[in-house]
Amino acid sequence: AEYMGTSLGSASMPILYANVAASSGTLVDHAAERGNFAALAPTILANIDFSTRSKASYQNGSYVWHVMVVPDGAAAPVAFLCVSDGAAKLRMAFGLLADLAQAFKSSYGSQVGAPNFSCREFSKKIGDRIGFWNADPSADKIRHIEAEIADVRENMLQNIDRVLQRGEKIEVLVERTEALNQQSAAFKKQSTKLKNTLWWQNMKLNLIILVVVLLVIATIIAIVCATGACRKKKK
């Protein structure tokens, strides 16, 4: 399913809204711009599996909803959600969510799910972090390597899961791996052979140069002796 958020403010901010939620519903949120994001958030959250660590994005029109679920064995699982415009980088959105996840865990730890739990004051923290990721040019650089590594790892796990659902594709991957190993071995053998060939050619060139130099020296000596210089020295 895809969902649309209707913003009533300007479109100058890449990240417009963020939300922290448990399976029971929204715990706390913050809107950087006016819109109906808070009203639509429960619809997004209703389609999330809180038991599995995951990341997902849903796009419709000019807006993208990004969701990151962070299960915690010591507390109730929590989902972090944000809305960005279509031009925002994925790693920026998920960088914000990772930032919020770390700050939320640091502030509340295992309190989530406890009776009368409240974290309304965290709304200000969400606003501060949205402002940082929207305005500070260093924000994207701070997290982009970590976010890219996480994205690659997640994509690899998703690909593996797809393969495991279709056992016949495992053999194809194994065959491709074996083929790559064979190509690697052949390349190494050719490289060694080429290296040895180049070394021998270089050695022959050096020997030729040495012979030429010796011939030149011998010729010079012969010419000098032929002119009588050697005889004069003997006398």
PDB file of N, CA, C and O in Angstrom, residues 16-20 26-32 38 80 96 100 103-104 107-108 117-131:
ATOM      1  N   LEU A  16       9.857  16.227   7.122  1.00  0.00           N
ATOM      2  CA  LEU A  16       8.720  17.035   7.548  1.00  0.00           C
ATOM      3  C   LEU A  16       8.090  16.577   8.860  1.00  0.00           C
ATOM      4  O   LEU A  16       7.472  17.384   9.556  1.00  0.00           O
ATOM      5  N   TYR A  17       8.235  15.305   9.185  1.00  0.00           N
ATOM      6  CA  TYR A  17       7.509  14.755  10.336  1.00  0.00           C
ATOM      7  C   TYR A  17       8.222  13.494  10.815  1.00  0.00           C
ATOM      8  O   TYR A  17       8.812  12.759  10.017  1.00  0.00           O
ATOM      9  N   ALA A  18       8.159  13.251  12.131  1.00  0.00           N
ATOM     10  CA  ALA A  18       8.719  12.017  12.679  1.00  0.00           C
ATOM     11  C   ALA A  18       7.857  11.531  13.828  1.00  0.00           C
ATOM     12  O   ALA A  18       7.176  12.323  14.498  1.00  0.00           O
ATOM     13  N   ASN A  19       7.913  10.222  14.041  1.00  0.00           N
ATOM     14  CA  ASN A  19       6.985   9.595  14.973  1.00  0.00           C
ATOM     15  C   ASN A  19       7.684   8.413  15.642  1.00  0.00           C
ATOM     16  O   ASN A  19       8.447   7.685  15.004  1.00  0.00           O
ATOM     17  N   VAL A  20       7.439   8.223  16.925  1.00  0.00           N
ATOM     18  CA  VAL A  20       7.910   7.042  17.647  1.00  0.00           C
ATOM     19  C   VAL A  20       6.676   6.293  18.113  1.00  0.00           C
ATOM     20  O   VAL A  20       5.773   6.880  18.727  1.00  0.00           O
ATOM     21  N   THR A  26       0.932   5.384  18.529  1.00  0.00           N
ATOM     22  CA  THR A  26       1.936   6.445  18.619  1.00  0.00           C
ATOM     23  C   THR A  26       2.264   6.776  20.073  1.00  0.00           C
ATOM     24  O   THR A  26       1.372   6.953  20.899  1.00  0.00           O
ATOM     25  N   LEU A  27       3.547   6.861  20.357  1.00  0.00           N
ATOM     26  CA  LEU A  27       4.011   7.254  21.684  1.00  0.00           C
ATOM     27  C   LEU A  27       4.272   8.754  21.739  1.00  0.00           C
ATOM     28  O   LEU A  27       3.924   9.421  22.706  1.00  0.00           O
ATOM     29  N   VAL A  28       4.921   9.260  20.705  1.00  0.00           N
ATOM     30  CA  VAL A  28       5.253  10.685  20.637  1.00  0.00           C
ATOM     31  C   VAL A  28       5.596  11.027  19.196  1.00  0.00           C
ATOM     32  O   VAL A  28       6.084  10.175  18.441  1.00  0.00           O
ATOM     33  N   ASP A  29       5.323  12.265  18.780  1.00  0.00           N
ATOM     34  CA  ASP A  29       5.671  12.666  17.423  1.00  0.00           C
ATOM     35  C   ASP A  29       5.984  14.155  17.392  1.00  0.00           C
ATOM     36  O   ASP A  29       5.846  14.860  18.391  1.00  0.00           O
ATOM     37  N   HIS A  30       6.418  14.600  16.226  1.00  0.00           N
ATOM     38  CA  HIS A  30       6.706  16.029  16.038  1.00  0.00           C
ATOM     39  C   HIS A  30       6.589  16.348  14.549  1.00  0.00           C
ATOM     40  O   HIS A  30       7.099  15.590  13.713  1.00  0.00           O
ATOM     41  N   ALA A  31       5.931  17.445  14.243  1.00  0.00           N
ATOM     42  CA  ALA A  31       5.777  17.881  12.853  1.00  0.00           C
ATOM     43  C   ALA A  31       6.586  19.149  12.635  1.00  0.00           C
ATOM     44  O   ALA A  31       6.394  20.147  13.332  1.00  0.00           O
ATOM     45  N   ALA A  32       7.501  19.108  11.680  1.00  0.00           N
ATOM     46  CA  ALA A  32       8.284  20.294  11.342  1.00  0.00           C
ATOM     47  C   ALA A  32       7.476  21.228  10.447  1.00  0.00           C
ATOM     48  O   ALA A  32       7.774  22.415  10.373  1.00  0.00           O
ATOM     49  N   ALA A  38       0.230  13.155  11.091  1.00  0.00           N
ATOM     50  CA  ALA A  38      -0.107  12.468  12.337  1.00  0.00           C
ATOM     51  C   ALA A  38      -1.370  11.636  12.182  1.00  0.00           C
ATOM     52  O   ALA A  38      -1.487  10.564  12.787  1.00  0.00           O
ATOM     53  N   PHE A  80      10.195   3.585  14.470  1.00  0.00           N
ATOM     54  CA  PHE A  80      10.500   4.994  14.246  1.00  0.00           C
ATOM     55  C   PHE A  80      10.112   5.325  12.817  1.00  0.00           C
ATOM     56  O   PHE A  80      10.501   4.622  11.880  1.00  0.00           O
ATOM     57  N   LEU A  96      18.335   9.802  10.320  1.00  0.00           N
ATOM     58  CA  LEU A  96      17.537  10.443  11.367  1.00  0.00           C
ATOM     59  C   LEU A  96      16.878   9.390  12.256  1.00  0.00           C
ATOM     60  O   LEU A  96      16.904   9.498  13.483  1.00  0.00           O
ATOM     61  N   LEU A 100      17.287   8.918  16.205  1.00  0.00           N
ATOM     62  CA  LEU A 100      16.185   8.939  17.164  1.00  0.00           C
ATOM     63  C   LEU A 100      16.134   7.650  17.982  1.00  0.00           C
ATOM     64  O   LEU A 100      15.872   7.674  19.187  1.00  0.00           O
ATOM     65  N   ALA A 103      18.785   7.842  20.667  1.00  0.00           N
ATOM     66  CA  ALA A 103      18.434   8.811  21.705  1.00  0.00           C
ATOM     67  C   ALA A 103      17.272   8.306  22.561  1.00  0.00           C
ATOM     68  O   ALA A 103      17.257   8.478  23.788  1.00  0.00           O
ATOM     69  N   PHE A 104      16.291   7.666  21.917  1.00  0.00           N
ATOM     70  CA  PHE A 104      15.120   7.174  22.637  1.00  0.00           C
ATOM     71  C   PHE A 104      15.518   6.050  23.599  1.00  0.00           C
ATOM     72  O   PHE A 104      15.093   6.022  24.753  1.00  0.00           O
ATOM     73  N   SER A 107      17.301   7.431  26.574  1.00  0.00           N
ATOM     74  CA  SER A 107      16.448   8.174  27.503  1.00  0.00           C
ATOM     75  C   SER A 107      15.480   7.283  28.269  1.00  0.00           C
ATOM     76  O   SER A 107      15.202   7.524  29.449  1.00  0.00           O
ATOM     77  N   TYR A 108      14.966   6.243  27.598  1.00  0.00           N
ATOM     78  CA  TYR A 108      13.873   5.486  28.213  1.00  0.00           C
ATOM     79  C   TYR A 108      14.178   4.002  28.422  1.00  0.00           C
ATOM     80  O   TYR A 108      13.454   3.325  29.150  1.00  0.00           O
ATOM     81  N   PHE A 117       3.382   4.613  31.084  1.00  0.00           N
ATOM     82  CA  PHE A 117       4.599   5.134  30.436  1.00  0.00           C
ATOM     83  C   PHE A 117       4.270   6.358  29.586  1.00  0.00           C
ATOM     84  O   PHE A 117       3.277   6.384  28.850  1.00  0.00           O
ATOM     85  N   SER A 118       5.095   7.381  29.674  1.00  0.00           N
ATOM     86  CA  SER A 118       4.895   8.603  28.892  1.00  0.00           C
ATOM     87  C   SER A 118       6.249   9.152  28.455  1.00  0.00           C
ATOM     88  O   SER A 118       7.227   9.103  29.201  1.00  0.00           O
ATOM     89  N   CYS A 119       6.278   9.654  27.232  1.00  0.00           N
ATOM     90  CA  CYS A 119       7.534  10.233  26.726  1.00  0.00           C
ATOM     91  C   CYS A 119       7.225  11.493  25.912  1.00  0.00           C
ATOM     92  O   CYS A 119       7.860  11.757  24.896  1.00  0.00           O
ATOM     93  N   ARG A 120       6.247  12.254  26.357  1.00  0.00           N
ATOM     94  CA  ARG A 120       5.842  13.451  25.614  1.00  0.00           C
ATOM     95  C   ARG A 120       6.989  14.438  25.437  1.00  0.00           C
ATOM     96  O   ARG A 120       7.079  15.126  24.421  1.00  0.00           O
ATOM     97  N   GLU A 121       7.840  14.509  26.456  1.00  0.00           N
ATOM     98  CA  GLU A 121       8.952  15.466  26.383  1.00  0.00           C
ATOM     99  C   GLU A 121       9.926  15.132  25.258  1.00  0.00           C
ATOM    100  O   GLU A 121      10.727  15.983  24.854  1.00  0.00           O
ATOM    101  N   PHE A 122       9.855  13.902  24.739  1.00  0.00           N
ATOM    102  CA  PHE A 122      10.763  13.510  23.654  1.00  0.00           C
ATOM    103  C   PHE A 122      10.401  14.212  22.341  1.00  0.00           C
ATOM    104  O   PHE A 122      11.200  14.222  21.411  1.00  0.00           O
ATOM    105  N   SER A 123       9.215  14.810  22.286  1.00  0.00           N
ATOM    106  CA  SER A 123       8.807  15.536  21.079  1.00  0.00           C
ATOM    107  C   SER A 123       9.789  16.653  20.749  1.00  0.00           C
ATOM    108  O   SER A 123      10.113  16.897  19.583  1.00  0.00           O
ATOM    109  N   LYS A 124      10.277  17.336  21.788  1.00  0.00           N
ATOM    110  CA  LYS A 124      11.255  18.406  21.566  1.00  0.00           C
ATOM    111  C   LYS A 124      12.547  17.842  20.986  1.00  0.00           C
ATOM    112  O   LYS A 124      13.167  18.446  20.098  1.00  0.00           O
ATOM    113  N   LYS A 125      12.954  16.661  21.496  1.00  0.00           N
ATOM    114  CA  LYS A 125      14.167  16.026  20.976  1.00  0.00           C
ATOM    115  C   LYS A 125      13.988  15.680  19.499  1.00  0.00           C
ATOM    116  O   LYS A 125      14.908  15.872  18.691  1.00  0.00           O
ATOM    117  N   ILE A 126      12.814  15.166  19.138  1.00  0.00           N
ATOM    118  CA  ILE A 126      12.543  14.849  17.737  1.00  0.00           C
ATOM    119  C   ILE A 126      12.663  16.105  16.885  1.00  0.00           C
ATOM    120  O   ILE A 126      13.282  16.092  15.814  1.00  0.00           O
ATOM    121  N   GLY A 127      12.067  17.202  17.371  1.00  0.00           N
ATOM    122  CA  GLY A 127      12.139  18.468  16.633  1.00  0.00           C
ATOM    123  C   GLY A 127      13.569  18.940  16.454  1.00  0.00           C
ATOM    124  O   GLY A 127      13.957  19.407  15.372  1.00  0.00           O
ATOM    125  N   ASP A 128      14.365  18.827  17.522  1.00  0.00           N
ATOM    126  CA  ASP A 128      15.769  19.238  17.452  1.00  0.00           C
ATOM    127  C   ASP A 128      16.534  18.410  16.416  1.00  0.00           C
ATOM    128  O   ASP A 128      17.329  18.939  15.631  1.00  0.00           O
ATOM    129  N   ARG A 129      16.314  17.069  16.410  1.00  0.00           N
ATOM    130  CA  ARG A 129      17.049  16.204  15.490  1.00  0.00           C
ATOM    131  C   ARG A 129      16.589  16.406  14.052  1.00  0.00           C
ATOM    132  O   ARG A 129      17.395  16.347  13.117  1.00  0.00           O
ATOM    133  N   ILE A 130      15.295  16.647  13.850  1.00  0.00           N
ATOM    134  CA  ILE A 130      14.816  16.966  12.494  1.00  0.00           C
ATOM    135  C   ILE A 130      15.491  18.242  12.009  1.00  0.00           C
ATOM    136  O   ILE A 130      15.958  18.324  10.872  1.00  0.00           O
ATOM    137  N   GLY A 131      15.550  19.254  12.883  1.00  0.00           N
ATOM    138  CA  GLY A 131      16.200  20.501  12.516  1.00  0.00           C
ATOM    139  C   GLY A 131      17.659  20.299  12.167  1.00  0.00           C
ATOM    140  O   GLY A 131      18.171  20.884  11.203  1.00  0.00           O
TER     141      GLY A 131
END
